[in-house]
Amino acid sequence: MFDCKILRMEKFVDVKVRVDRTCSPQQMLDALGYEQLIGGHVVLDEMPRGEGEEVDIHLFSPGRDIANDDDREIEYARRGLKSADPYSLLAIVKANPDFLVWGGCNHIVTYYKDGGSRLCHVLVFKRITGERTVDVEIYERGWSRTCWFAGIRNGAG
C-alpha cells in the first residue's frame, strides 16, 4: 500500500512516495496506527486527497522558529513550493516510520484550507516519550525550529 524512496538529502529531503488515494481520510489516519488528535472544528471529509499515484515531496526545515502563517508562506515561496497534500505526507510516514527520529526531526506538517477557508494542519508528531501522534487541527500558533514542512514544487500536482 505504501512505498517510499529517499532521493536526495541535505538540509532538506526529497522523497518519492506512492500514495493510495482510494482510502477515506479516516482510513489514511487509521493506517498509521498512531494516536489521533482531531480538532473539534475540523471536518475530515474536506481533507484533500491530492493527485498522482507517485509524488515527489520536498521536506524541509527552515532551521528557525516560524512565528506565523506569513512566515511559513515565505519559507515555502523561497523554495518554490506549495503545501503537500495530507495523503502524501501520511504515505511518507507510513512507508518510513523512522523518519521522525533522524536529524532532530520530531514533527512534520502540511496544511490545507477547508470549505470555510480556514487553515487546517496535518501534523505527525513524535513526543519525547516516544509516543507518536497524528494531529489534524486548525492551528494558529507558530512552529518550532524542529518542525519539518512538506511541500511540492509549484506547478506539480
PDB file of C-alpha atoms in Angstrom:
ATOM      1  CA  MET A   1       0.000   0.000   0.000  1.00  0.00           C
ATOM      2  CA  PHE A   2       2.899   2.405   0.721  1.00  0.00           C
ATOM      3  CA  ASP A   3       6.320   2.714  -0.892  1.00  0.00           C
ATOM      4  CA  CYS A   4       8.897   5.424  -0.244  1.00  0.00           C
ATOM      5  CA  LYS A   5      12.377   6.184  -1.616  1.00  0.00           C
ATOM      6  CA  ILE A   6      14.676   8.980  -0.413  1.00  0.00           C
ATOM      7  CA  LEU A   7      16.188  10.685  -3.462  1.00  0.00           C
ATOM      8  CA  ARG A   8      18.412  13.404  -2.032  1.00  0.00           C
ATOM      9  CA  MET A   9      19.303  14.688   1.450  1.00  0.00           C
ATOM     10  CA  GLU A  10      20.955  17.937   2.637  1.00  0.00           C
ATOM     11  CA  LYS A  11      19.147  20.455   4.856  1.00  0.00           C
ATOM     12  CA  PHE A  12      16.101  19.074   3.155  1.00  0.00           C
ATOM     13  CA  VAL A  13      14.970  15.703   1.895  1.00  0.00           C
ATOM     14  CA  ASP A  14      13.375  14.934  -1.457  1.00  0.00           C
ATOM     15  CA  VAL A  15      11.159  11.868  -1.251  1.00  0.00           C
ATOM     16  CA  LYS A  16       9.298   9.961  -3.939  1.00  0.00           C
ATOM     17  CA  VAL A  17       6.266   8.244  -2.435  1.00  0.00           C
ATOM     18  CA  ARG A  18       3.474   6.027  -3.733  1.00  0.00           C
ATOM     19  CA  VAL A  19       0.103   7.186  -2.449  1.00  0.00           C
ATOM     20  CA  ASP A  20      -3.153   5.238  -2.158  1.00  0.00           C
ATOM     21  CA  ARG A  21      -5.801   7.861  -2.786  1.00  0.00           C
ATOM     22  CA  THR A  22      -8.726   5.424  -2.716  1.00  0.00           C
ATOM     23  CA  CYS A  23      -8.943   5.485   1.096  1.00  0.00           C
ATOM     24  CA  SER A  24     -11.076   7.914   3.065  1.00  0.00           C
ATOM     25  CA  PRO A  25      -9.205  10.477   5.187  1.00  0.00           C
ATOM     26  CA  GLN A  26     -10.100   8.458   8.299  1.00  0.00           C
ATOM     27  CA  GLN A  27      -8.715   5.262   6.731  1.00  0.00           C
ATOM     28  CA  MET A  28      -5.454   7.074   5.904  1.00  0.00           C
ATOM     29  CA  LEU A  29      -5.130   8.224   9.511  1.00  0.00           C
ATOM     30  CA  ASP A  30      -6.025   4.765  10.852  1.00  0.00           C
ATOM     31  CA  ALA A  31      -3.378   3.141   8.615  1.00  0.00           C
ATOM     32  CA  LEU A  32      -0.622   4.917  10.567  1.00  0.00           C
ATOM     33  CA  GLY A  33      -1.609   3.265  13.827  1.00  0.00           C
ATOM     34  CA  TYR A  34      -0.740   6.466  15.718  1.00  0.00           C
ATOM     35  CA  GLU A  35      -2.842   8.183  18.354  1.00  0.00           C
ATOM     36  CA  GLN A  36      -5.161  10.631  16.584  1.00  0.00           C
ATOM     37  CA  LEU A  37      -5.927  14.117  17.823  1.00  0.00           C
ATOM     38  CA  ILE A  38      -8.616  15.660  15.629  1.00  0.00           C
ATOM     39  CA  GLY A  39      -9.538  19.298  16.321  1.00  0.00           C
ATOM     40  CA  GLY A  40     -13.198  19.914  17.107  1.00  0.00           C
ATOM     41  CA  HIS A  41     -13.888  22.156  14.110  1.00  0.00           C
ATOM     42  CA  VAL A  42     -12.056  20.048  11.518  1.00  0.00           C
ATOM     43  CA  VAL A  43     -14.161  18.140   9.002  1.00  0.00           C
ATOM     44  CA  LEU A  44     -12.053  15.187   7.870  1.00  0.00           C
ATOM     45  CA  ASP A  45     -14.108  14.710   4.714  1.00  0.00           C
ATOM     46  CA  GLU A  46     -12.807  18.090   3.497  1.00  0.00           C
ATOM     47  CA  MET A  47      -9.203  16.863   3.612  1.00  0.00           C
ATOM     48  CA  PRO A  48      -7.899  16.972   0.024  1.00  0.00           C
ATOM     49  CA  ARG A  49      -6.778  13.658  -1.462  1.00  0.00           C
ATOM     50  CA  GLY A  50      -4.306  15.216  -3.891  1.00  0.00           C
ATOM     51  CA  GLU A  51      -3.358  13.749  -7.247  1.00  0.00           C
ATOM     52  CA  GLY A  52      -0.989  11.165  -8.620  1.00  0.00           C
ATOM     53  CA  GLU A  53      -0.082   7.629  -7.679  1.00  0.00           C
ATOM     54  CA  GLU A  54       3.551   8.626  -7.200  1.00  0.00           C
ATOM     55  CA  VAL A  55       4.510  12.062  -5.852  1.00  0.00           C
ATOM     56  CA  ASP A  56       7.798  13.906  -5.298  1.00  0.00           C
ATOM     57  CA  ILE A  57       7.685  15.569  -1.887  1.00  0.00           C
ATOM     58  CA  HIS A  58      10.206  18.113  -0.637  1.00  0.00           C
ATOM     59  CA  LEU A  59      10.612  18.053   3.155  1.00  0.00           C
ATOM     60  CA  PHE A  60      12.464  20.983   4.644  1.00  0.00           C
ATOM     61  CA  SER A  61      13.317  22.551   7.955  1.00  0.00           C
ATOM     62  CA  PRO A  62      13.754  26.329   7.903  1.00  0.00           C
ATOM     63  CA  GLY A  63      16.240  25.980  10.772  1.00  0.00           C
ATOM     64  CA  ARG A  64      14.450  28.671  12.727  1.00  0.00           C
ATOM     65  CA  ASP A  65      11.228  29.228  14.602  1.00  0.00           C
ATOM     66  CA  ILE A  66       8.271  30.189  12.404  1.00  0.00           C
ATOM     67  CA  ALA A  67       6.144  32.778  14.171  1.00  0.00           C
ATOM     68  CA  ASN A  68       3.017  32.698  12.000  1.00  0.00           C
ATOM     69  CA  ASP A  69       1.398  31.639   8.720  1.00  0.00           C
ATOM     70  CA  ASP A  70       3.005  34.533   6.812  1.00  0.00           C
ATOM     71  CA  ASP A  71       6.500  33.392   7.867  1.00  0.00           C
ATOM     72  CA  ARG A  72       5.646  29.843   6.839  1.00  0.00           C
ATOM     73  CA  GLU A  73       4.461  31.041   3.413  1.00  0.00           C
ATOM     74  CA  ILE A  74       7.734  32.931   2.936  1.00  0.00           C
ATOM     75  CA  GLU A  75       9.685  29.712   3.571  1.00  0.00           C
ATOM     76  CA  TYR A  76       7.563  27.789   1.058  1.00  0.00           C
ATOM     77  CA  ALA A  77       7.910  30.588  -1.541  1.00  0.00           C
ATOM     78  CA  ARG A  78      11.724  30.749  -1.094  1.00  0.00           C
ATOM     79  CA  ARG A  79      11.844  27.122  -2.161  1.00  0.00           C
ATOM     80  CA  GLY A  80       9.296  27.387  -4.987  1.00  0.00           C
ATOM     81  CA  LEU A  81       6.900  25.117  -3.103  1.00  0.00           C
ATOM     82  CA  LYS A  82       3.259  24.831  -2.157  1.00  0.00           C
ATOM     83  CA  SER A  83       1.972  22.648   0.658  1.00  0.00           C
ATOM     84  CA  ALA A  84       1.924  18.909   0.015  1.00  0.00           C
ATOM     85  CA  ASP A  85      -1.426  17.183   0.203  1.00  0.00           C
ATOM     86  CA  PRO A  86      -2.069  15.370   3.508  1.00  0.00           C
ATOM     87  CA  TYR A  87      -2.323  11.947   1.816  1.00  0.00           C
ATOM     88  CA  SER A  88       1.264  12.294   0.542  1.00  0.00           C
ATOM     89  CA  LEU A  89       2.601  13.242   3.974  1.00  0.00           C
ATOM     90  CA  LEU A  90       0.798  10.356   5.658  1.00  0.00           C
ATOM     91  CA  ALA A  91       2.095   7.952   2.985  1.00  0.00           C
ATOM     92  CA  ILE A  92       5.696   9.051   3.666  1.00  0.00           C
ATOM     93  CA  VAL A  93       5.355   8.455   7.397  1.00  0.00           C
ATOM     94  CA  LYS A  94       3.588   5.117   6.896  1.00  0.00           C
ATOM     95  CA  ALA A  95       6.291   3.897   4.493  1.00  0.00           C
ATOM     96  CA  ASN A  96       9.142   5.062   6.723  1.00  0.00           C
ATOM     97  CA  PRO A  97       8.129   5.299  10.412  1.00  0.00           C
ATOM     98  CA  ASP A  98      11.717   6.064  11.473  1.00  0.00           C
ATOM     99  CA  PHE A  99      11.570   9.317   9.543  1.00  0.00           C
ATOM    100  CA  LEU A 100      10.577  11.023  12.788  1.00  0.00           C
ATOM    101  CA  VAL A 101      13.794  10.134  14.617  1.00  0.00           C
ATOM    102  CA  TRP A 102      16.622  11.313  12.368  1.00  0.00           C
ATOM    103  CA  GLY A 103      18.144  14.767  12.215  1.00  0.00           C
ATOM    104  CA  GLY A 104      16.331  16.177  15.237  1.00  0.00           C
ATOM    105  CA  CYS A 105      13.016  15.942  13.409  1.00  0.00           C
ATOM    106  CA  ASN A 106      10.180  15.447  15.825  1.00  0.00           C
ATOM    107  CA  HIS A 107       7.293  16.622  13.699  1.00  0.00           C
ATOM    108  CA  ILE A 108       6.385  17.055  10.039  1.00  0.00           C
ATOM    109  CA  VAL A 109       3.498  19.236   8.920  1.00  0.00           C
ATOM    110  CA  THR A 110       1.483  20.200   5.877  1.00  0.00           C
ATOM    111  CA  TYR A 111      -1.698  22.215   5.612  1.00  0.00           C
ATOM    112  CA  TYR A 112      -4.805  22.829   3.522  1.00  0.00           C
ATOM    113  CA  LYS A 113      -7.820  25.137   3.504  1.00  0.00           C
ATOM    114  CA  ASP A 114     -11.164  23.666   4.462  1.00  0.00           C
ATOM    115  CA  GLY A 115     -14.549  24.618   2.991  1.00  0.00           C
ATOM    116  CA  GLY A 116     -14.682  27.650   5.278  1.00  0.00           C
ATOM    117  CA  SER A 117     -11.228  28.814   4.088  1.00  0.00           C
ATOM    118  CA  ARG A 118      -9.710  28.025   7.495  1.00  0.00           C
ATOM    119  CA  LEU A 119      -6.159  26.683   7.518  1.00  0.00           C
ATOM    120  CA  CYS A 120      -6.103  23.097   8.748  1.00  0.00           C
ATOM    121  CA  HIS A 121      -2.797  21.478   9.612  1.00  0.00           C
ATOM    122  CA  VAL A 122      -1.886  17.816   9.476  1.00  0.00           C
ATOM    123  CA  LEU A 123       0.922  17.249  11.932  1.00  0.00           C
ATOM    124  CA  VAL A 124       2.716  13.954  12.501  1.00  0.00           C
ATOM    125  CA  PHE A 125       4.460  14.183  15.840  1.00  0.00           C
ATOM    126  CA  LYS A 126       6.863  12.164  17.968  1.00  0.00           C
ATOM    127  CA  ARG A 127       6.724  13.067  21.629  1.00  0.00           C
ATOM    128  CA  ILE A 128       9.747  12.944  23.941  1.00  0.00           C
ATOM    129  CA  THR A 129       8.234   9.788  25.447  1.00  0.00           C
ATOM    130  CA  GLY A 130       8.435   8.116  22.021  1.00  0.00           C
ATOM    131  CA  GLU A 131       4.666   8.139  21.554  1.00  0.00           C
ATOM    132  CA  ARG A 132       3.624   9.082  18.018  1.00  0.00           C
ATOM    133  CA  THR A 133       0.531  11.051  17.155  1.00  0.00           C
ATOM    134  CA  VAL A 134      -1.136  12.497  14.104  1.00  0.00           C
ATOM    135  CA  ASP A 135      -2.990  15.756  14.663  1.00  0.00           C
ATOM    136  CA  VAL A 136      -5.482  17.354  12.290  1.00  0.00           C
ATOM    137  CA  GLU A 137      -6.429  20.766  13.574  1.00  0.00           C
ATOM    138  CA  ILE A 138      -6.884  24.442  12.937  1.00  0.00           C
ATOM    139  CA  TYR A 139      -3.564  25.697  14.261  1.00  0.00           C
ATOM    140  CA  GLU A 140      -2.843  29.399  14.628  1.00  0.00           C
ATOM    141  CA  ARG A 141       0.366  29.375  16.624  1.00  0.00           C
ATOM    142  CA  GLY A 142       3.963  29.343  15.442  1.00  0.00           C
ATOM    143  CA  TRP A 143       6.232  26.390  14.719  1.00  0.00           C
ATOM    144  CA  SER A 144       9.493  25.452  16.446  1.00  0.00           C
ATOM    145  CA  ARG A 145      12.820  25.032  14.674  1.00  0.00           C
ATOM    146  CA  THR A 146      12.484  21.247  14.999  1.00  0.00           C
ATOM    147  CA  CYS A 147       9.488  21.229  12.658  1.00  0.00           C
ATOM    148  CA  TRP A 148       9.831  19.968   9.087  1.00  0.00           C
ATOM    149  CA  PHE A 149       7.384  21.070   6.396  1.00  0.00           C
ATOM    150  CA  ALA A 150       6.117  19.027   3.437  1.00  0.00           C
ATOM    151  CA  GLY A 151       5.809  20.691   0.044  1.00  0.00           C
ATOM    152  CA  ILE A 152       5.585  20.006  -3.660  1.00  0.00           C
ATOM    153  CA  ARG A 153       7.058  22.103  -6.449  1.00  0.00           C
ATOM    154  CA  ASN A 154       4.782  24.858  -7.755  1.00  0.00           C
ATOM    155  CA  GLY A 155       3.144  23.620 -10.932  1.00  0.00           C
ATOM    156  CA  ALA A 156       3.207  19.987  -9.740  1.00  0.00           C
ATOM    157  CA  GLY A 157       0.052  18.177  -8.668  1.00  0.00           C
TER     158      GLY A 157
END
